[in-house]
Amino acid sequence: MCGFYKFAYQARWRENAPPTVPDRITSSVTSTPFPRTSVLTPKPAPALEPALASLELNIMQAYKRQSKAKSGSNLTERERRGLKMLVCLRKELRYNISDKGGDFVVLTQTLDKKLRREHLSDTTIYGRSSDDRSPLYIVGLRTVL
């Protein structure tokens, strides 16, 4: 509806504005250093008001019809069955996004746990984030600072 109100606002201004040269309009607007702080609403245009009211009513009715209408699925029967199967198996499967390619990945829970253990046990990639010696380092830093 915001688009309609913007359209009606512009139409009312165009209807009420005297005929002018577009260059003069743009130069006078750009030469103003500070724009107005208030919003001016155009005067109602008697020739436009019935058409705008009718257009607003028709748009509202179309919105109402579309909100009540049930949209059809864009999935094929085979895709729908597959999706239903994935939902039923959500406790056994792990759905994830690949970190390398951004692809959608479906793994069994056991395979996922096995892969995670292998990755986390690799000491060349992962290390402990907190060390037992860390309080000593902090004390040493405090004395230096």
PDB file of N, CA and C in Angstrom, residues 42-120:
ATOM      1  N   PRO A  42      -0.158  17.712  -0.526  1.00  0.00           N
ATOM      2  CA  PRO A  42      -0.840  18.444  -1.590  1.00  0.00           C
ATOM      3  C   PRO A  42      -2.333  18.568  -1.304  1.00  0.00           C
ATOM      4  N   LYS A  43      -2.931  19.597  -1.889  1.00  0.00           N
ATOM      5  CA  LYS A  43      -4.378  19.771  -1.754  1.00  0.00           C
ATOM      6  C   LYS A  43      -5.078  18.658  -2.523  1.00  0.00           C
ATOM      7  N   PRO A  44      -6.225  18.203  -2.048  1.00  0.00           N
ATOM      8  CA  PRO A  44      -6.953  17.175  -2.794  1.00  0.00           C
ATOM      9  C   PRO A  44      -7.342  17.694  -4.179  1.00  0.00           C
ATOM     10  N   ALA A  45      -7.213  16.823  -5.156  1.00  0.00           N
ATOM     11  CA  ALA A  45      -7.586  17.176  -6.529  1.00  0.00           C
ATOM     12  C   ALA A  45      -8.945  16.548  -6.811  1.00  0.00           C
ATOM     13  N   PRO A  46      -9.998  17.364  -6.974  1.00  0.00           N
ATOM     14  CA  PRO A  46     -11.346  16.817  -7.162  1.00  0.00           C
ATOM     15  C   PRO A  46     -11.455  15.864  -8.353  1.00  0.00           C
ATOM     16  N   ALA A  47     -10.669  16.087  -9.384  1.00  0.00           N
ATOM     17  CA  ALA A  47     -10.747  15.211 -10.553  1.00  0.00           C
ATOM     18  C   ALA A  47     -10.117  13.841 -10.273  1.00  0.00           C
ATOM     19  N   LEU A  48      -9.151  13.792  -9.360  1.00  0.00           N
ATOM     20  CA  LEU A  48      -8.433  12.540  -9.088  1.00  0.00           C
ATOM     21  C   LEU A  48      -9.004  11.727  -7.936  1.00  0.00           C
ATOM     22  N   GLU A  49      -9.632  12.363  -6.975  1.00  0.00           N
ATOM     23  CA  GLU A  49     -10.025  11.682  -5.739  1.00  0.00           C
ATOM     24  C   GLU A  49     -10.909  10.454  -5.957  1.00  0.00           C
ATOM     25  N   PRO A  50     -11.958  10.504  -6.804  1.00  0.00           N
ATOM     26  CA  PRO A  50     -12.760   9.283  -6.998  1.00  0.00           C
ATOM     27  C   PRO A  50     -11.944   8.136  -7.601  1.00  0.00           C
ATOM     28  N   ALA A  51     -11.066   8.460  -8.548  1.00  0.00           N
ATOM     29  CA  ALA A  51     -10.251   7.413  -9.173  1.00  0.00           C
ATOM     30  C   ALA A  51      -9.255   6.832  -8.174  1.00  0.00           C
ATOM     31  N   LEU A  52      -8.654   7.685  -7.335  1.00  0.00           N
ATOM     32  CA  LEU A  52      -7.705   7.192  -6.337  1.00  0.00           C
ATOM     33  C   LEU A  52      -8.399   6.334  -5.280  1.00  0.00           C
ATOM     34  N   ALA A  53      -9.594   6.747  -4.849  1.00  0.00           N
ATOM     35  CA  ALA A  53     -10.341   5.959  -3.865  1.00  0.00           C
ATOM     36  C   ALA A  53     -10.712   4.598  -4.437  1.00  0.00           C
ATOM     37  N   SER A  54     -11.130   4.583  -5.690  1.00  0.00           N
ATOM     38  CA  SER A  54     -11.480   3.323  -6.346  1.00  0.00           C
ATOM     39  C   SER A  54     -10.253   2.423  -6.489  1.00  0.00           C
ATOM     40  N   LEU A  55      -9.125   3.005  -6.870  1.00  0.00           N
ATOM     41  CA  LEU A  55      -7.891   2.233  -7.006  1.00  0.00           C
ATOM     42  C   LEU A  55      -7.458   1.654  -5.657  1.00  0.00           C
ATOM     43  N   GLU A  56      -7.542   2.448  -4.603  1.00  0.00           N
ATOM     44  CA  GLU A  56      -7.171   1.965  -3.270  1.00  0.00           C
ATOM     45  C   GLU A  56      -8.064   0.804  -2.842  1.00  0.00           C
ATOM     46  N   LEU A  57      -9.366   0.927  -3.080  1.00  0.00           N
ATOM     47  CA  LEU A  57     -10.306  -0.131  -2.723  1.00  0.00           C
ATOM     48  C   LEU A  57     -10.009  -1.410  -3.503  1.00  0.00           C
ATOM     49  N   ASN A  58      -9.736  -1.269  -4.798  1.00  0.00           N
ATOM     50  CA  ASN A  58      -9.432  -2.448  -5.615  1.00  0.00           C
ATOM     51  C   ASN A  58      -8.140  -3.131  -5.169  1.00  0.00           C
ATOM     52  N   ILE A  59      -7.145  -2.347  -4.801  1.00  0.00           N
ATOM     53  CA  ILE A  59      -5.886  -2.930  -4.320  1.00  0.00           C
ATOM     54  C   ILE A  59      -6.115  -3.676  -3.010  1.00  0.00           C
ATOM     55  N   MET A  60      -6.879  -3.088  -2.095  1.00  0.00           N
ATOM     56  CA  MET A  60      -7.161  -3.751  -0.818  1.00  0.00           C
ATOM     57  C   MET A  60      -7.929  -5.051  -1.031  1.00  0.00           C
ATOM     58  N   GLN A  61      -8.891  -5.049  -1.945  1.00  0.00           N
ATOM     59  CA  GLN A  61      -9.640  -6.275  -2.228  1.00  0.00           C
ATOM     60  C   GLN A  61      -8.740  -7.343  -2.840  1.00  0.00           C
ATOM     61  N   ALA A  62      -7.834  -6.940  -3.719  1.00  0.00           N
ATOM     62  CA  ALA A  62      -6.903  -7.902  -4.324  1.00  0.00           C
ATOM     63  C   ALA A  62      -5.980  -8.488  -3.257  1.00  0.00           C
ATOM     64  N   TYR A  63      -5.494  -7.656  -2.330  1.00  0.00           N
ATOM     65  CA  TYR A  63      -4.661  -8.157  -1.233  1.00  0.00           C
ATOM     66  C   TYR A  63      -5.429  -9.176  -0.398  1.00  0.00           C
ATOM     67  N   LYS A  64      -6.684  -8.856  -0.082  1.00  0.00           N
ATOM     68  CA  LYS A  64      -7.506  -9.750   0.730  1.00  0.00           C
ATOM     69  C   LYS A  64      -7.716 -11.086   0.032  1.00  0.00           C
ATOM     70  N   ARG A  65      -8.036 -11.026  -1.272  1.00  0.00           N
ATOM     71  CA  ARG A  65      -8.245 -12.269  -2.039  1.00  0.00           C
ATOM     72  C   ARG A  65      -6.984 -13.122  -2.056  1.00  0.00           C
ATOM     73  N   GLN A  66      -5.849 -12.481  -2.300  1.00  0.00           N
ATOM     74  CA  GLN A  66      -4.594 -13.232  -2.389  1.00  0.00           C
ATOM     75  C   GLN A  66      -4.164 -13.799  -1.039  1.00  0.00           C
ATOM     76  N   SER A  67      -4.459 -13.091   0.046  1.00  0.00           N
ATOM     77  CA  SER A  67      -4.063 -13.606   1.358  1.00  0.00           C
ATOM     78  C   SER A  67      -4.912 -14.806   1.761  1.00  0.00           C
ATOM     79  N   LYS A  68      -6.139 -14.882   1.277  1.00  0.00           N
ATOM     80  CA  LYS A  68      -7.008 -16.014   1.600  1.00  0.00           C
ATOM     81  C   LYS A  68      -6.807 -17.187   0.656  1.00  0.00           C
ATOM     82  N   ALA A  69      -6.288 -16.927  -0.534  1.00  0.00           N
ATOM     83  CA  ALA A  69      -6.102 -17.998  -1.516  1.00  0.00           C
ATOM     84  C   ALA A  69      -4.917 -18.872  -1.118  1.00  0.00           C
ATOM     85  N   LYS A  70      -5.084 -20.178  -1.249  1.00  0.00           N
ATOM     86  CA  LYS A  70      -4.010 -21.114  -0.933  1.00  0.00           C
ATOM     87  C   LYS A  70      -3.118 -21.235  -2.157  1.00  0.00           C
ATOM     88  N   SER A  71      -1.836 -20.997  -1.946  1.00  0.00           N
ATOM     89  CA  SER A  71      -0.916 -21.074  -3.078  1.00  0.00           C
ATOM     90  C   SER A  71      -0.530 -22.525  -3.322  1.00  0.00           C
ATOM     91  N   GLY A  72      -0.375 -22.867  -4.569  1.00  0.00           N
ATOM     92  CA  GLY A  72       0.012 -24.218  -4.931  1.00  0.00           C
ATOM     93  C   GLY A  72       1.495 -24.437  -4.722  1.00  0.00           C
ATOM     94  N   SER A  73       1.865 -25.668  -4.550  1.00  0.00           N
ATOM     95  CA  SER A  73       3.269 -26.005  -4.343  1.00  0.00           C
ATOM     96  C   SER A  73       3.986 -26.043  -5.680  1.00  0.00           C
ATOM     97  N   ASN A  74       5.232 -25.635  -5.687  1.00  0.00           N
ATOM     98  CA  ASN A  74       6.008 -25.702  -6.912  1.00  0.00           C
ATOM     99  C   ASN A  74       6.886 -26.953  -6.942  1.00  0.00           C
ATOM    100  N   LEU A  75       6.655 -27.881  -6.000  1.00  0.00           N
ATOM    101  CA  LEU A  75       7.394 -29.135  -5.962  1.00  0.00           C
ATOM    102  C   LEU A  75       6.666 -30.203  -6.768  1.00  0.00           C
ATOM    103  N   THR A  76       7.445 -31.050  -7.413  1.00  0.00           N
ATOM    104  CA  THR A  76       6.843 -32.196  -8.102  1.00  0.00           C
ATOM    105  C   THR A  76       6.492 -33.243  -7.049  1.00  0.00           C
ATOM    106  N   GLU A  77       5.742 -34.238  -7.452  1.00  0.00           N
ATOM    107  CA  GLU A  77       5.348 -35.294  -6.517  1.00  0.00           C
ATOM    108  C   GLU A  77       6.577 -36.020  -5.967  1.00  0.00           C
ATOM    109  N   ARG A  78       7.552 -36.264  -6.824  1.00  0.00           N
ATOM    110  CA  ARG A  78       8.782 -36.948  -6.403  1.00  0.00           C
ATOM    111  C   ARG A  78       9.559 -36.095  -5.391  1.00  0.00           C
ATOM    112  N   GLU A  79       9.656 -34.789  -5.645  1.00  0.00           N
ATOM    113  CA  GLU A  79      10.345 -33.891  -4.718  1.00  0.00           C
ATOM    114  C   GLU A  79       9.611 -33.808  -3.380  1.00  0.00           C
ATOM    115  N   ARG A  80       8.287 -33.808  -3.421  1.00  0.00           N
ATOM    116  CA  ARG A  80       7.489 -33.750  -2.206  1.00  0.00           C
ATOM    117  C   ARG A  80       7.717 -34.998  -1.348  1.00  0.00           C
ATOM    118  N   ARG A  81       7.747 -36.182  -2.005  1.00  0.00           N
ATOM    119  CA  ARG A  81       8.006 -37.428  -1.273  1.00  0.00           C
ATOM    120  C   ARG A  81       9.404 -37.413  -0.654  1.00  0.00           C
ATOM    121  N   GLY A  82      10.390 -36.925  -1.419  1.00  0.00           N
ATOM    122  CA  GLY A  82      11.755 -36.851  -0.905  1.00  0.00           C
ATOM    123  C   GLY A  82      11.868 -35.927   0.291  1.00  0.00           C
ATOM    124  N   LEU A  83      11.200 -34.788   0.231  1.00  0.00           N
ATOM    125  CA  LEU A  83      11.218 -33.843   1.346  1.00  0.00           C
ATOM    126  C   LEU A  83      10.566 -34.450   2.579  1.00  0.00           C
ATOM    127  N   LYS A  84       9.448 -35.151   2.371  1.00  0.00           N
ATOM    128  CA  LYS A  84       8.765 -35.796   3.487  1.00  0.00           C
ATOM    129  C   LYS A  84       9.666 -36.854   4.127  1.00  0.00           C
ATOM    130  N   MET A  85      10.412 -37.592   3.285  1.00  0.00           N
ATOM    131  CA  MET A  85      11.326 -38.608   3.780  1.00  0.00           C
ATOM    132  C   MET A  85      12.460 -37.974   4.599  1.00  0.00           C
ATOM    133  N   LEU A  86      12.995 -36.853   4.119  1.00  0.00           N
ATOM    134  CA  LEU A  86      14.058 -36.164   4.854  1.00  0.00           C
ATOM    135  C   LEU A  86      13.574 -35.681   6.220  1.00  0.00           C
ATOM    136  N   VAL A  87      12.354 -35.202   6.274  1.00  0.00           N
ATOM    137  CA  VAL A  87      11.803 -34.727   7.546  1.00  0.00           C
ATOM    138  C   VAL A  87      11.621 -35.896   8.506  1.00  0.00           C
ATOM    139  N   CYS A  88      11.168 -37.042   7.989  1.00  0.00           N
ATOM    140  CA  CYS A  88      10.987 -38.223   8.847  1.00  0.00           C
ATOM    141  C   CYS A  88      12.318 -38.743   9.386  1.00  0.00           C
ATOM    142  N   LEU A  89      13.395 -38.589   8.630  1.00  0.00           N
ATOM    143  CA  LEU A  89      14.706 -39.118   9.023  1.00  0.00           C
ATOM    144  C   LEU A  89      15.591 -38.075   9.704  1.00  0.00           C
ATOM    145  N   ARG A  90      15.020 -37.001  10.208  1.00  0.00           N
ATOM    146  CA  ARG A  90      15.848 -35.922  10.751  1.00  0.00           C
ATOM    147  C   ARG A  90      16.627 -36.332  11.997  1.00  0.00           C
ATOM    148  N   LYS A  91      16.190 -37.371  12.721  1.00  0.00           N
ATOM    149  CA  LYS A  91      16.941 -37.830  13.893  1.00  0.00           C
ATOM    150  C   LYS A  91      18.136 -38.680  13.487  1.00  0.00           C
ATOM    151  N   GLU A  92      18.083 -39.273  12.303  1.00  0.00           N
ATOM    152  CA  GLU A  92      19.166 -40.150  11.842  1.00  0.00           C
ATOM    153  C   GLU A  92      20.143 -39.434  10.915  1.00  0.00           C
ATOM    154  N   LEU A  93      19.707 -38.365  10.294  1.00  0.00           N
ATOM    155  CA  LEU A  93      20.549 -37.667   9.325  1.00  0.00           C
ATOM    156  C   LEU A  93      20.985 -36.311   9.860  1.00  0.00           C
ATOM    157  N   ARG A  94      22.051 -35.813   9.286  1.00  0.00           N
ATOM    158  CA  ARG A  94      22.556 -34.472   9.628  1.00  0.00           C
ATOM    159  C   ARG A  94      22.563 -33.651   8.353  1.00  0.00           C
ATOM    160  N   TYR A  95      21.876 -32.522   8.367  1.00  0.00           N
ATOM    161  CA  TYR A  95      21.811 -31.627   7.212  1.00  0.00           C
ATOM    162  C   TYR A  95      22.735 -30.452   7.487  1.00  0.00           C
ATOM    163  N   ASN A  96      23.561 -30.120   6.515  1.00  0.00           N
ATOM    164  CA  ASN A  96      24.544 -29.074   6.743  1.00  0.00           C
ATOM    165  C   ASN A  96      24.883 -28.392   5.426  1.00  0.00           C
ATOM    166  N   ILE A  97      25.549 -27.272   5.518  1.00  0.00           N
ATOM    167  CA  ILE A  97      26.072 -26.572   4.350  1.00  0.00           C
ATOM    168  C   ILE A  97      27.576 -26.801   4.325  1.00  0.00           C
ATOM    169  N   SER A  98      28.084 -27.182   3.183  1.00  0.00           N
ATOM    170  CA  SER A  98      29.509 -27.452   3.043  1.00  0.00           C
ATOM    171  C   SER A  98      30.301 -26.179   3.273  1.00  0.00           C
ATOM    172  N   ASP A  99      31.395 -26.293   4.036  1.00  0.00           N
ATOM    173  CA  ASP A  99      32.206 -25.107   4.311  1.00  0.00           C
ATOM    174  C   ASP A  99      33.128 -24.762   3.152  1.00  0.00           C
ATOM    175  N   LYS A 100      33.365 -25.695   2.257  1.00  0.00           N
ATOM    176  CA  LYS A 100      34.265 -25.413   1.139  1.00  0.00           C
ATOM    177  C   LYS A 100      33.521 -24.873  -0.078  1.00  0.00           C
ATOM    178  N   GLY A 101      32.427 -25.530  -0.464  1.00  0.00           N
ATOM    179  CA  GLY A 101      31.743 -25.118  -1.684  1.00  0.00           C
ATOM    180  C   GLY A 101      30.400 -24.464  -1.455  1.00  0.00           C
ATOM    181  N   GLY A 102      29.888 -24.533  -0.220  1.00  0.00           N
ATOM    182  CA  GLY A 102      28.581 -23.959   0.063  1.00  0.00           C
ATOM    183  C   GLY A 102      27.435 -24.839  -0.395  1.00  0.00           C
ATOM    184  N   ASP A 103      27.730 -26.117  -0.696  1.00  0.00           N
ATOM    185  CA  ASP A 103      26.695 -27.043  -1.150  1.00  0.00           C
ATOM    186  C   ASP A 103      25.921 -27.596   0.039  1.00  0.00           C
ATOM    187  N   PHE A 104      24.720 -28.091  -0.246  1.00  0.00           N
ATOM    188  CA  PHE A 104      23.873 -28.716   0.762  1.00  0.00           C
ATOM    189  C   PHE A 104      24.344 -30.152   0.936  1.00  0.00           C
ATOM    190  N   VAL A 105      24.633 -30.559   2.182  1.00  0.00           N
ATOM    191  CA  VAL A 105      25.191 -31.883   2.457  1.00  0.00           C
ATOM    192  C   VAL A 105      24.266 -32.633   3.402  1.00  0.00           C
ATOM    193  N   VAL A 106      24.008 -33.914   3.082  1.00  0.00           N
ATOM    194  CA  VAL A 106      23.226 -34.788   3.944  1.00  0.00           C
ATOM    195  C   VAL A 106      24.118 -35.957   4.336  1.00  0.00           C
ATOM    196  N   LEU A 107      24.363 -36.124   5.644  1.00  0.00           N
ATOM    197  CA  LEU A 107      25.190 -37.208   6.166  1.00  0.00           C
ATOM    198  C   LEU A 107      24.424 -37.948   7.244  1.00  0.00           C
ATOM    199  N   THR A 108      24.799 -39.213   7.473  1.00  0.00           N
ATOM    200  CA  THR A 108      24.235 -39.912   8.625  1.00  0.00           C
ATOM    201  C   THR A 108      24.889 -39.347   9.875  1.00  0.00           C
ATOM    202  N   GLN A 109      24.198 -39.457  11.006  1.00  0.00           N
ATOM    203  CA  GLN A 109      24.733 -38.920  12.263  1.00  0.00           C
ATOM    204  C   GLN A 109      26.045 -39.603  12.632  1.00  0.00           C
ATOM    205  N   THR A 110      26.128 -40.930  12.425  1.00  0.00           N
ATOM    206  CA  THR A 110      27.350 -41.651  12.801  1.00  0.00           C
ATOM    207  C   THR A 110      28.527 -41.212  11.940  1.00  0.00           C
ATOM    208  N   LEU A 111      28.320 -41.065  10.638  1.00  0.00           N
ATOM    209  CA  LEU A 111      29.403 -40.623   9.764  1.00  0.00           C
ATOM    210  C   LEU A 111      29.825 -39.197  10.106  1.00  0.00           C
ATOM    211  N   ASP A 112      28.869 -38.354  10.430  1.00  0.00           N
ATOM    212  CA  ASP A 112      29.175 -36.975  10.792  1.00  0.00           C
ATOM    213  C   ASP A 112      30.019 -36.930  12.064  1.00  0.00           C
ATOM    214  N   LYS A 113      29.652 -37.732  13.079  1.00  0.00           N
ATOM    215  CA  LYS A 113      30.420 -37.761  14.330  1.00  0.00           C
ATOM    216  C   LYS A 113      31.826 -38.290  14.083  1.00  0.00           C
ATOM    217  N   LYS A 114      31.947 -39.317  13.238  1.00  0.00           N
ATOM    218  CA  LYS A 114      33.259 -39.889  12.929  1.00  0.00           C
ATOM    219  C   LYS A 114      34.148 -38.841  12.250  1.00  0.00           C
ATOM    220  N   LEU A 115      33.602 -38.131  11.269  1.00  0.00           N
ATOM    221  CA  LEU A 115      34.377 -37.100  10.574  1.00  0.00           C
ATOM    222  C   LEU A 115      34.784 -35.970  11.515  1.00  0.00           C
ATOM    223  N   ARG A 116      33.905 -35.590  12.405  1.00  0.00           N
ATOM    224  CA  ARG A 116      34.221 -34.518  13.357  1.00  0.00           C
ATOM    225  C   ARG A 116      35.341 -34.938  14.303  1.00  0.00           C
ATOM    226  N   ARG A 117      35.262 -36.184  14.784  1.00  0.00           N
ATOM    227  CA  ARG A 117      36.322 -36.663  15.677  1.00  0.00           C
ATOM    228  C   ARG A 117      37.667 -36.660  14.959  1.00  0.00           C
ATOM    229  N   GLU A 118      37.681 -37.110  13.705  1.00  0.00           N
ATOM    230  CA  GLU A 118      38.930 -37.136  12.933  1.00  0.00           C
ATOM    231  C   GLU A 118      39.495 -35.727  12.763  1.00  0.00           C
ATOM    232  N   HIS A 119      38.627 -34.780  12.430  1.00  0.00           N
ATOM    233  CA  HIS A 119      39.090 -33.406  12.231  1.00  0.00           C
ATOM    234  C   HIS A 119      39.591 -32.786  13.530  1.00  0.00           C
ATOM    235  N   LEU A 120      38.868 -33.019  14.619  1.00  0.00           N
ATOM    236  CA  LEU A 120      39.262 -32.416  15.892  1.00  0.00           C
ATOM    237  C   LEU A 120      40.510 -33.067  16.483  1.00  0.00           C
TER     238      LEU A 120
END
